[in-house]
């Protein structure tokens, strides 16, 4: 892993090339073979990895080209889940909401093939994002377990198995995506236990990504979680959460979301520099990772690129200035 | 033939929301895209087909009091705000504790009825199925939105109430006999809020010749008892999934002559309830009900279930009464 000050990274997702979406669709309706689709995946991964490198990202990921969504992708590969159909999130947006219908058991490798392939095409640092057991269960129907926490802990064991194998394959930076955590502050203990189980015996740097929540309801309690870093969104809420984290002694590293992924406006370098410096109100610079608020997949790819590029330029300048 | 059970007429119904038929979801996606703006005119013929599909699903399941399913609504109850002049729809936020979002309506100027709210879609459903319940809301949509214009909550609620009153009148003109007011936010109301809601309902029902339901869900009703029993409505809807024990106690403690609409199966999970459990629940609730008519429904709308599971849920609920039509 990079020892650089203020390393830049992405949360995980990157816009899929339009042609990849077309290939996925054509494949679904039988017009494209498995082999051609597979080639399309690797081609698009090369494309988005190159884009991240050109933007100047230090620690990157494959942009989640192979994942349709952050819950169902994993549910599709774990025994015990079944997907009955789409469920609405808002407006005309849906997700394939999984249902737990049987005991949850490890079946397929979840992130390892993605990681192994990525390692062959880049010499940059790699961060492997995986959705946390708490969030997957919270975003699924539960028909099997009598209590929610039983399902969460069982799934945490599945994730733990995956992470162990992932570290054996060489991964040194793992990010657990757990945006559901702040939606039920009353279940924070369960979430904490789930992380404990998922990361048990894992010798790698770990972070937990939490976006879209009321952080004041879970902070400072989350400092008890077994993780090296938390990755939060700040730009979307105009950095007002900085005050939340300043209130108590923040003891972890921080992934500092300094780009708003919900607007197509490209923040300029000066503005992002100012944003990055807000992180120093919480922790010293050596504990800061610079990244966007969340995955950038919903942005047009040229805008995603322009934003990330400015973010990296801003990080370069701040790095020089504080040295 | 209405079901008689323990000398009461039992009417299975739904709360209102129903998942879109998959083909209709695809149609809307293509028509409107996935952005927050540019809602387009939906073809009436296609909307009619979609509504007929879900009325048919309800009928097959055994439902006797139907709903149009709110198939074109994008913002849950706050859909109604898009039909009111003076509201501006803004950023997305979580809808109660669902993993689902709505655009927060902001009151930017005086509230006035823009066009018909739901009477067009009601009419489509009514043509096919005259036993259709129309669903509106007042207090909750005020609570779910942000007020940047009026001096206080009361003014917002009362102005929405007059608009809802107007809409209720047009619904009756189109044939509506049953109107439900969905008020999940009422469960968090304090005594002062309850007073406001009570006045608002008075205003809503004034001059409207229909049977009014007041539906609460996402929890128990301990905050609003016994005041709610004096509200000017005919039927009170209670959530007997998330608030079963508490609501049962409340009914025992405060006897009421009002009819009850009991939400007895969980509208938010694909897990199917055991019939024995549901039956026991119903018997316990009936022990505390005086009125001759009793409505059964899922505790919430079904809009957050996969399409195939919504009808299964309803069928499972109605099956509890198959073969038990008589005492
Ligand atoms: Zn995120």
XYZ file of C-alpha atoms and ligand atoms in Angstrom:
651
model
C 0.000 0.000 0.000
C 1.061 3.524 -0.690
C 2.885 5.412 2.036
C 2.273 8.692 0.277
C 0.754 11.590 2.186
C -2.904 12.304 1.251
C -3.321 9.328 -1.062
C -6.168 9.708 -3.541
C -8.689 6.950 -4.060
C -12.190 6.200 -5.316
C -15.023 4.679 -3.318
C -15.513 1.888 -5.829
C -17.863 2.398 -8.734
C -17.077 4.216 -11.976
C -19.473 4.916 -14.881
C -19.843 1.841 -17.061
C -18.962 2.542 -20.700
C -22.180 2.794 -22.734
C -21.067 -0.046 -24.945
C -20.668 -2.321 -21.934
C -24.268 -1.669 -20.926
C -25.324 -2.514 -24.444
C -23.335 -5.741 -24.419
C -24.833 -6.756 -21.059
C -28.318 -6.164 -22.421
C -27.652 -7.974 -25.681
C -26.145 -10.864 -23.756
C -29.272 -11.081 -21.622
C -31.462 -11.426 -24.705
C -29.153 -13.941 -26.321
C -27.500 -11.766 -28.955
C -24.007 -11.915 -27.461
C -22.038 -14.959 -26.308
C -20.557 -15.435 -22.836
C -17.111 -15.135 -24.318
C -17.786 -11.812 -25.976
C -19.401 -10.463 -22.815
C -16.399 -11.575 -20.778
C -14.124 -9.749 -23.223
C -16.318 -6.663 -22.860
C -15.900 -6.750 -19.103
C -12.127 -6.950 -19.256
C -11.990 -4.273 -21.954
C -14.083 -1.912 -19.905
C -12.047 -2.592 -16.776
C -8.890 -1.673 -18.704
C -10.605 1.496 -19.852
C -11.734 2.698 -16.451
C -8.473 1.711 -14.788
C -6.591 3.735 -17.357
C -8.938 6.657 -16.758
C -8.293 6.526 -13.047
C -4.546 6.386 -13.672
C -4.749 9.366 -16.007
C -6.739 11.260 -13.409
C -3.943 10.561 -10.935
C -5.692 8.163 -8.518
C -3.222 6.377 -6.219
C -5.411 3.576 -4.916
C -7.957 2.368 -7.396
C -10.549 -0.288 -8.110
C -12.039 -1.798 -11.257
C -15.028 0.529 -11.118
C -17.356 -2.367 -10.248
C -17.810 -3.162 -13.938
C -19.040 -6.661 -13.136
C -21.445 -5.647 -10.403
C -24.973 -4.605 -11.255
C -25.724 -3.360 -7.785
C -24.164 -3.520 -4.350
C -26.592 -5.979 -2.730
C -27.815 -8.311 -5.456
C -24.325 -8.912 -6.889
C -23.311 -10.560 -3.636
C -26.676 -12.249 -3.076
C -26.331 -13.888 -6.485
C -23.109 -15.548 -5.336
C -24.043 -16.630 -1.802
C -26.195 -19.664 -1.007
C -29.459 -18.921 0.801
C -30.532 -15.875 -1.196
C -33.282 -15.760 -3.772
C -34.339 -12.810 -5.904
C -38.026 -12.645 -6.800
C -37.895 -9.459 -8.811
C -37.370 -5.727 -8.770
C -38.293 -3.456 -5.906
C -38.553 0.284 -6.227
C -36.054 2.584 -4.533
C -37.522 5.812 -5.868
C -39.256 7.041 -8.970
C -38.312 4.763 -11.825
C -35.287 3.302 -10.056
C -35.389 -0.264 -8.864
C -33.077 -2.867 -7.437
C -33.226 -6.620 -7.420
C -33.976 -6.986 -3.743
C -32.803 -10.343 -2.430
C -34.727 -12.500 0.016
C -33.033 -14.787 2.511
C -34.839 -18.087 2.077
C -32.339 -20.557 3.508
C -29.210 -20.803 5.621
C -26.574 -18.414 4.292
C -23.493 -20.247 3.082
C -20.331 -19.395 1.208
C -20.491 -20.565 -2.393
C -18.631 -18.513 -4.998
C -15.639 -16.268 -4.731
C -17.078 -12.762 -4.501
C -14.267 -10.293 -5.075
C -11.219 -12.477 -5.627
C -11.465 -12.828 -9.434
C -11.991 -9.060 -9.715
C -8.942 -8.439 -7.554
C -6.715 -10.952 -9.293
C -7.478 -9.553 -12.720
C -6.992 -5.971 -11.619
C -3.566 -6.845 -10.224
C -2.442 -7.975 -13.671
C -3.224 -4.656 -15.326
C -2.123 -1.972 -12.887
C 0.818 -1.245 -10.645
C -1.176 1.253 -8.592
C -2.503 0.520 -5.126
C -5.710 -1.508 -5.038
C -8.652 -1.197 -2.682
C -11.245 -3.969 -2.706
C -14.780 -2.836 -1.817
C -17.268 -5.374 -0.531
C -20.740 -4.687 0.831
C -20.981 -5.294 4.556
C -23.137 -8.046 6.052
C -25.201 -5.540 7.977
C -26.176 -3.625 4.850
C -26.837 -6.705 2.719
C -29.227 -8.109 5.309
C -30.862 -4.753 5.978
C -31.527 -4.378 2.264
C -32.915 -7.899 1.882
C -36.146 -9.586 2.888
C -35.688 -12.136 5.639
C -37.846 -15.237 5.387
C -35.521 -17.670 7.085
C -33.926 -16.374 10.260
C -36.092 -15.669 13.262
C -33.985 -12.653 14.127
C -32.229 -10.117 11.974
C -28.952 -10.333 13.893
C -28.712 -14.089 13.307
C -28.799 -13.470 9.567
C -26.243 -10.674 9.858
C -23.788 -12.745 11.877
C -24.137 -15.734 9.592
C -23.468 -13.537 6.589
C -20.521 -11.935 8.398
C -18.962 -15.415 8.579
C -19.402 -15.771 4.818
C -17.742 -12.416 4.241
C -14.948 -13.341 6.645
C -14.204 -16.455 4.607
C -14.033 -14.337 1.463
C -11.786 -11.712 3.027
C -9.358 -14.331 4.308
C -9.027 -15.803 0.837
C -8.748 -12.320 -0.616
C -5.839 -11.453 1.655
C -4.164 -14.750 0.786
C -4.486 -13.691 -2.850
C -2.526 -10.547 -2.005
C -5.067 -7.848 -1.168
C -3.821 -5.380 1.427
C -6.669 -2.807 1.504
C -10.287 -3.781 2.005
C -13.260 -1.465 2.187
C -16.521 -2.629 3.708
C -19.445 -0.647 2.304
C -22.041 -0.256 5.020
C -24.346 2.657 4.230
C -27.252 1.034 6.098
C -25.525 1.418 9.458
C -26.682 4.959 10.300
C -30.256 4.172 9.270
C -30.741 2.107 12.432
C -28.625 3.659 15.194
C -30.402 1.367 17.660
C -28.693 -1.607 16.005
C -25.183 -0.201 16.159
C -24.005 -2.985 18.456
C -25.107 -5.578 15.892
C -23.318 -3.691 13.139
C -20.196 -3.525 15.264
C -20.296 -7.247 15.952
C -20.781 -7.941 12.261
C -17.610 -6.032 11.415
C -15.783 -7.847 14.190
C -16.751 -11.204 12.687
C -16.150 -10.174 9.078
C -12.631 -8.868 9.793
C -11.563 -11.540 12.290
C -8.012 -12.667 11.501
C -7.749 -10.348 8.492
C -4.263 -8.936 8.078
C -4.979 -6.049 5.787
C -5.782 -2.372 6.079
C -9.551 -2.029 6.414
C -11.960 0.828 5.968
C -15.720 1.180 6.333
C -17.583 3.377 3.855
C -20.741 5.007 5.167
C -22.614 7.514 3.057
C -25.987 9.315 3.300
C -26.495 9.131 7.002
C -26.917 11.219 10.082
C -23.438 10.654 11.490
C -24.239 12.400 14.753
C -26.419 9.429 15.691
C -23.560 6.917 15.454
C -20.562 9.034 16.447
C -18.424 8.678 18.565
C -19.708 5.131 19.208
C -18.420 3.866 15.857
C -14.859 4.532 16.964
C -15.205 1.208 18.796
C -15.483 -0.628 15.482
C -12.640 -2.896 14.430
C -11.371 -0.889 11.455
C -8.392 1.252 10.513
C -10.416 3.841 8.675
C -13.856 5.271 8.103
C -14.794 6.743 4.776
C -17.521 9.397 4.938
C -19.263 11.796 2.597
C -18.747 15.465 3.396
C -19.263 17.459 0.190
C -22.904 16.473 -0.292
C -23.789 18.014 3.059
C -21.564 21.006 2.583
C -19.007 19.832 5.174
C -21.322 20.497 8.092
C -20.453 17.042 9.428
C -16.911 18.215 10.136
C -18.351 19.703 13.321
C -19.806 16.323 14.305
C -16.420 14.600 14.154
C -14.550 17.465 15.824
C -16.616 17.089 18.969
C -14.709 13.989 20.103
C -11.181 12.839 19.598
C -11.310 11.052 16.239
C -8.978 8.070 16.510
C -9.070 6.385 13.085
C -7.828 7.296 9.628
C -10.401 9.104 7.555
C -11.491 8.715 3.942
C -12.591 12.262 3.323
C -15.332 12.653 0.711
C -14.489 15.987 -0.875
C -16.342 15.708 -4.207
C -20.119 15.849 -4.508
C -21.166 12.924 -6.688
C -24.763 14.124 -6.907
C -23.986 17.129 -9.051
C -22.571 17.291 -12.530
C -20.777 20.502 -11.679
C -17.014 19.970 -11.847
C -15.483 21.443 -8.709
C -12.348 23.466 -9.459
C -8.949 22.769 -7.940
C -9.001 25.720 -5.535
C -12.366 24.715 -4.182
C -11.328 21.098 -3.672
C -8.125 22.195 -1.939
C -10.228 24.107 0.525
C -12.441 21.044 0.952
C -9.472 18.774 1.640
C -8.136 21.157 4.237
C -11.382 20.816 6.165
C -10.246 17.247 6.974
C -7.344 18.637 8.984
C -9.853 20.052 11.445
C -10.623 16.440 12.351
C -7.281 14.640 12.070
C -3.672 15.312 11.131
C -2.875 15.103 7.402
C -1.095 11.758 7.599
C -4.406 10.134 8.544
C -6.336 11.498 5.567
C -7.319 9.682 2.371
C -8.764 11.913 -0.337
C -11.777 10.621 -2.263
C -15.248 11.468 -3.606
C -18.303 11.184 -1.338
C -19.411 7.907 -2.865
C -19.129 5.860 -6.039
C -19.164 8.014 -9.173
C -21.129 5.572 -11.333
C -24.170 7.808 -11.841
C -22.140 10.619 -13.429
C -21.393 10.831 -17.143
C -17.899 9.403 -17.521
C -16.271 12.603 -18.850
C -17.567 14.491 -15.833
C -16.468 11.771 -13.430
C -13.013 11.953 -14.987
C -12.824 15.751 -14.817
C -13.851 15.761 -11.172
C -11.354 13.084 -10.173
C -8.584 14.809 -12.093
C -9.183 18.076 -10.284
C -9.348 16.200 -7.003
C -5.924 14.664 -7.626
C -4.428 17.998 -8.684
C -5.826 19.563 -5.529
C -4.376 16.780 -3.382
C -0.969 17.271 -5.084
C -0.963 20.966 -4.272
C -2.123 20.547 -0.681
C 0.501 17.842 -0.214
C 3.231 20.231 -1.397
C 1.942 23.048 0.750
C 1.891 21.120 4.014
C 5.150 19.317 3.583
C -71.308 -12.637 -0.681
C -69.642 -10.883 2.201
C -67.819 -13.105 4.640
C -69.503 -13.476 7.992
C -67.321 -14.513 10.823
C -68.295 -14.342 14.475
C -71.403 -12.424 13.359
C -69.368 -9.711 11.775
C -68.971 -8.792 8.146
C -65.321 -9.191 7.235
C -64.034 -7.192 4.296
C -60.519 -7.922 3.015
C -58.926 -4.830 1.536
C -55.519 -3.357 0.741
C -53.919 -0.194 2.029
C -53.413 1.440 -1.345
C -49.987 0.938 -2.866
C -49.296 -2.013 -5.154
C -46.115 -2.829 -7.098
C -46.213 -1.836 -10.745
C -46.754 -4.687 -13.175
C -43.241 -5.285 -14.573
C -44.261 -4.285 -18.111
C -45.681 -1.005 -16.781
C -42.502 -0.322 -14.790
C -40.532 -0.774 -18.021
C -42.925 1.513 -19.856
C -42.518 4.291 -17.256
C -38.745 3.881 -17.228
C -38.647 4.383 -20.984
C -41.140 7.232 -20.908
C -39.801 9.207 -17.981
C -36.181 8.103 -17.614
C -34.706 7.811 -14.157
C -34.073 11.472 -13.448
C -35.955 13.560 -10.934
C -37.521 15.914 -13.449
C -39.455 15.613 -16.717
C -42.495 13.582 -15.800
C -44.368 12.891 -18.998
C -47.970 12.372 -19.890
C -48.882 8.711 -19.482
C -51.194 7.186 -22.063
C -54.607 6.627 -20.507
C -55.093 3.378 -22.326
C -51.857 1.992 -20.931
C -52.592 3.213 -17.428
C -56.004 1.570 -17.614
C -54.378 -1.713 -18.598
C -51.931 -1.520 -15.708
C -54.671 -0.709 -13.205
C -56.822 -3.537 -14.564
C -53.905 -5.925 -14.126
C -53.522 -5.172 -10.464
C -57.269 -5.056 -9.792
C -57.372 -8.509 -11.276
C -54.556 -9.673 -9.001
C -56.425 -8.319 -5.981
C -59.643 -9.976 -7.064
C -58.008 -13.339 -7.601
C -56.484 -13.088 -4.153
C -59.899 -12.547 -2.580
C -59.889 -8.798 -1.937
C -63.332 -7.169 -1.772
C -62.482 -3.514 -1.273
C -59.931 -2.538 -3.899
C -57.420 0.234 -4.603
C -55.918 1.563 -7.818
C -52.422 0.774 -6.544
C -50.944 4.299 -6.898
C -49.056 2.970 -9.894
C -47.839 6.305 -11.226
C -46.851 7.765 -7.867
C -43.122 8.502 -7.650
C -42.885 9.883 -4.117
C -45.152 7.731 -1.959
C -47.731 9.912 -0.202
C -45.839 13.034 -1.213
C -46.996 12.341 -4.742
C -50.063 14.329 -3.676
C -47.848 17.399 -3.198
C -46.916 17.332 -6.871
C -50.595 18.050 -7.534
C -50.690 21.087 -5.292
C -49.626 24.532 -6.462
C -47.113 26.029 -4.030
C -45.089 22.876 -3.418
C -41.641 22.530 -4.947
C -40.101 19.064 -5.042
C -36.447 19.016 -3.875
C -33.725 16.495 -2.936
C -34.271 12.872 -2.088
C -34.647 11.624 1.429
C -35.507 8.328 3.078
C -39.192 7.455 3.350
C -39.685 6.486 6.994
C -37.450 3.480 7.690
C -37.810 2.015 4.210
C -34.892 1.524 1.900
C -36.745 3.854 -0.408
C -36.675 7.567 -1.103
C -38.951 10.455 -1.946
C -38.379 14.016 -3.079
C -38.907 16.366 -0.175
C -41.697 18.812 -0.994
C -41.063 22.383 0.076
C -43.926 24.788 0.643
C -42.756 27.834 -1.295
C -45.986 29.765 -1.675
C -49.674 29.610 -0.870
C -51.016 26.097 -1.417
C -53.737 25.664 -3.997
C -55.114 22.754 -5.950
C -53.334 22.610 -9.314
C -55.318 19.939 -11.078
C -57.109 16.823 -10.017
C -54.975 14.843 -7.617
C -56.035 11.265 -7.931
C -59.568 11.381 -9.293
C -58.462 10.500 -12.839
C -56.716 7.321 -11.763
C -59.546 6.589 -9.355
C -61.969 6.837 -12.240
C -59.988 4.315 -14.265
C -60.112 1.859 -11.390
C -63.758 2.623 -10.664
C -64.768 1.795 -14.232
C -63.460 -1.716 -13.740
C -64.152 -2.126 -10.055
C -66.750 0.116 -8.357
C -65.735 -1.156 -4.915
C -62.575 0.909 -4.983
C -61.191 2.888 -2.077
C -59.507 6.205 -2.837
C -56.410 7.073 -0.816
C -55.404 10.595 0.233
C -53.374 12.145 3.033
C -53.135 15.478 4.806
C -51.287 15.698 8.114
C -48.537 13.310 7.000
C -47.736 15.117 3.769
C -47.394 18.311 5.777
C -45.049 16.501 8.177
C -42.985 14.961 5.379
C -42.461 18.314 3.687
C -40.656 21.488 4.652
C -42.502 24.713 5.240
C -40.843 27.886 3.965
C -43.953 29.959 3.552
C -46.561 29.680 6.293
C -46.171 30.888 9.859
C -46.703 27.489 11.397
C -47.610 23.870 10.896
C -51.260 24.444 11.611
C -51.629 26.822 8.650
C -49.969 24.325 6.330
C -52.140 21.449 7.492
C -55.348 23.457 7.296
C -54.672 24.695 3.768
C -53.874 21.166 2.635
C -57.089 20.063 4.331
C -59.207 22.426 2.219
C -57.510 21.141 -0.908
C -58.110 17.536 0.139
C -61.716 18.408 0.886
C -62.093 19.670 -2.693
C -60.477 16.527 -4.032
C -62.700 14.314 -1.906
C -65.718 16.067 -3.399
C -64.549 15.405 -6.953
C -63.875 11.787 -6.044
C -67.431 11.399 -4.796
C -68.698 12.942 -8.023
C -66.809 10.213 -9.838
C -68.417 7.538 -7.734
C -66.174 7.158 -4.699
C -67.865 5.732 -1.630
C -64.759 4.984 0.409
C -61.949 7.442 1.079
C -58.918 6.581 3.156
C -56.632 9.157 4.721
C -53.164 7.675 5.182
C -51.578 9.229 8.243
C -48.474 7.293 9.285
C -46.900 10.491 10.657
C -49.744 10.888 13.088
C -48.215 8.143 15.221
C -45.515 10.601 16.267
C -47.926 13.454 16.897
C -48.070 15.251 20.225
C -51.308 16.462 21.808
C -51.189 19.785 20.046
C -50.585 18.123 16.669
C -53.513 15.829 17.343
C -55.736 18.824 17.835
C -54.571 20.200 14.472
C -55.115 16.859 12.745
C -58.572 16.565 14.244
C -59.589 20.005 12.941
C -58.077 19.171 9.552
C -60.126 16.003 9.271
C -63.252 17.899 10.201
C -62.525 20.174 7.280
C -61.734 17.295 4.911
C -64.976 15.405 5.504
C -67.228 18.458 5.450
C -69.908 18.026 2.767
C -68.400 14.786 1.503
C -70.771 11.859 1.339
C -68.359 8.938 1.705
C -67.139 6.487 4.284
C -63.847 7.799 5.681
C -60.950 5.643 6.851
C -58.065 6.999 8.888
C -55.102 4.681 8.374
C -52.031 4.559 10.611
C -49.045 2.266 10.151
C -45.329 1.752 10.859
C -46.004 1.334 14.552
C -48.489 1.357 17.383
C -50.986 4.086 18.104
C -50.321 4.706 21.793
C -49.497 8.375 21.126
C -52.855 9.081 19.568
C -55.197 7.144 21.828
C -57.849 7.838 22.946
C -58.067 11.165 21.070
C -58.253 9.503 17.684
C -61.536 7.835 18.649
C -63.179 11.255 18.510
C -61.920 12.017 15.034
C -64.575 12.509 12.424
C -63.990 9.245 10.532
C -65.847 5.945 10.280
C -62.981 3.490 10.259
C -59.693 3.526 12.107
C -56.781 1.647 10.598
C -54.235 0.197 12.994
C -50.992 -1.662 12.404
C -51.225 -5.080 14.018
C -47.862 -6.182 12.697
C -45.490 -3.582 14.095
C -47.795 -2.530 16.911
C -49.761 -5.690 17.621
C -49.596 -5.986 21.391
C -49.821 -2.293 22.112
C -52.720 -1.734 19.732
C -54.579 -4.693 21.165
C -54.200 -3.240 24.656
C -55.445 0.118 23.429
C -58.563 -1.434 21.935
C -59.189 -3.309 25.161
C -58.709 -0.236 27.282
C -60.718 2.196 25.173
C -63.834 0.523 23.829
C -64.970 2.030 20.550
C -67.974 1.687 18.298
C -65.887 2.696 15.317
C -65.041 0.128 12.694
C -61.492 -1.141 12.646
C -59.260 -1.819 9.672
C -56.667 -4.214 10.995
C -53.297 -4.455 9.280
C -52.571 -8.071 10.099
C -49.997 -9.258 7.588
C -46.641 -7.616 7.051
C -46.762 -5.648 3.803
C -43.007 -5.140 3.833
C -41.681 -8.678 3.757
C -41.874 -11.567 1.318
C -42.136 -13.932 4.257
C -45.622 -15.410 4.326
C -47.410 -15.504 7.660
C -48.658 -18.781 9.093
C -52.418 -18.994 8.811
C -52.836 -20.138 12.383
C -50.977 -17.070 13.627
C -53.075 -14.750 11.521
C -56.294 -16.393 12.667
C -55.329 -16.096 16.294
C -54.502 -12.474 15.795
C -57.832 -11.786 14.140
C -59.736 -13.532 16.895
C -57.937 -11.525 19.535
C -58.660 -8.282 17.740
C -62.294 -9.183 17.155
C -62.660 -9.758 20.882
C -62.090 -6.013 21.294
C -64.252 -4.767 18.415
C -67.882 -3.737 18.753
C -68.748 -2.655 15.241
C -70.466 -5.063 12.857
C -68.019 -4.546 10.039
C -64.334 -5.347 10.204
C -61.703 -4.659 7.567
C -58.631 -6.806 7.108
C -55.553 -5.659 5.250
C -51.789 -5.800 5.157
C -50.358 -3.286 7.632
C -48.794 -1.144 4.890
C -48.995 -0.642 1.156
C -47.466 -3.423 -0.906
C -45.493 -1.155 -3.234
C -42.140 -2.297 -1.863
C -42.670 -5.983 -2.569
C -41.648 -7.747 -5.769
C -44.709 -7.940 -8.035
C -45.214 -11.689 -7.719
C -45.149 -11.537 -3.945
C -47.864 -8.885 -3.544
C -50.686 -11.133 -4.709
C -49.274 -14.058 -2.747
C -49.329 -11.904 0.372
C -52.965 -10.961 -0.191
C -53.988 -14.487 -1.035
C -52.363 -15.779 2.112
C -54.279 -13.198 4.127
C -57.622 -13.963 2.487
C -57.069 -17.722 2.730
C -57.374 -17.465 6.470
C -61.086 -17.087 5.866
C -61.696 -19.538 3.091
C -63.959 -22.251 4.402
C -64.768 -20.196 7.459
C -67.509 -18.061 6.091
C -69.877 -18.950 8.877
C -69.503 -19.292 12.591
Zn -21.616 5.359 -0.824
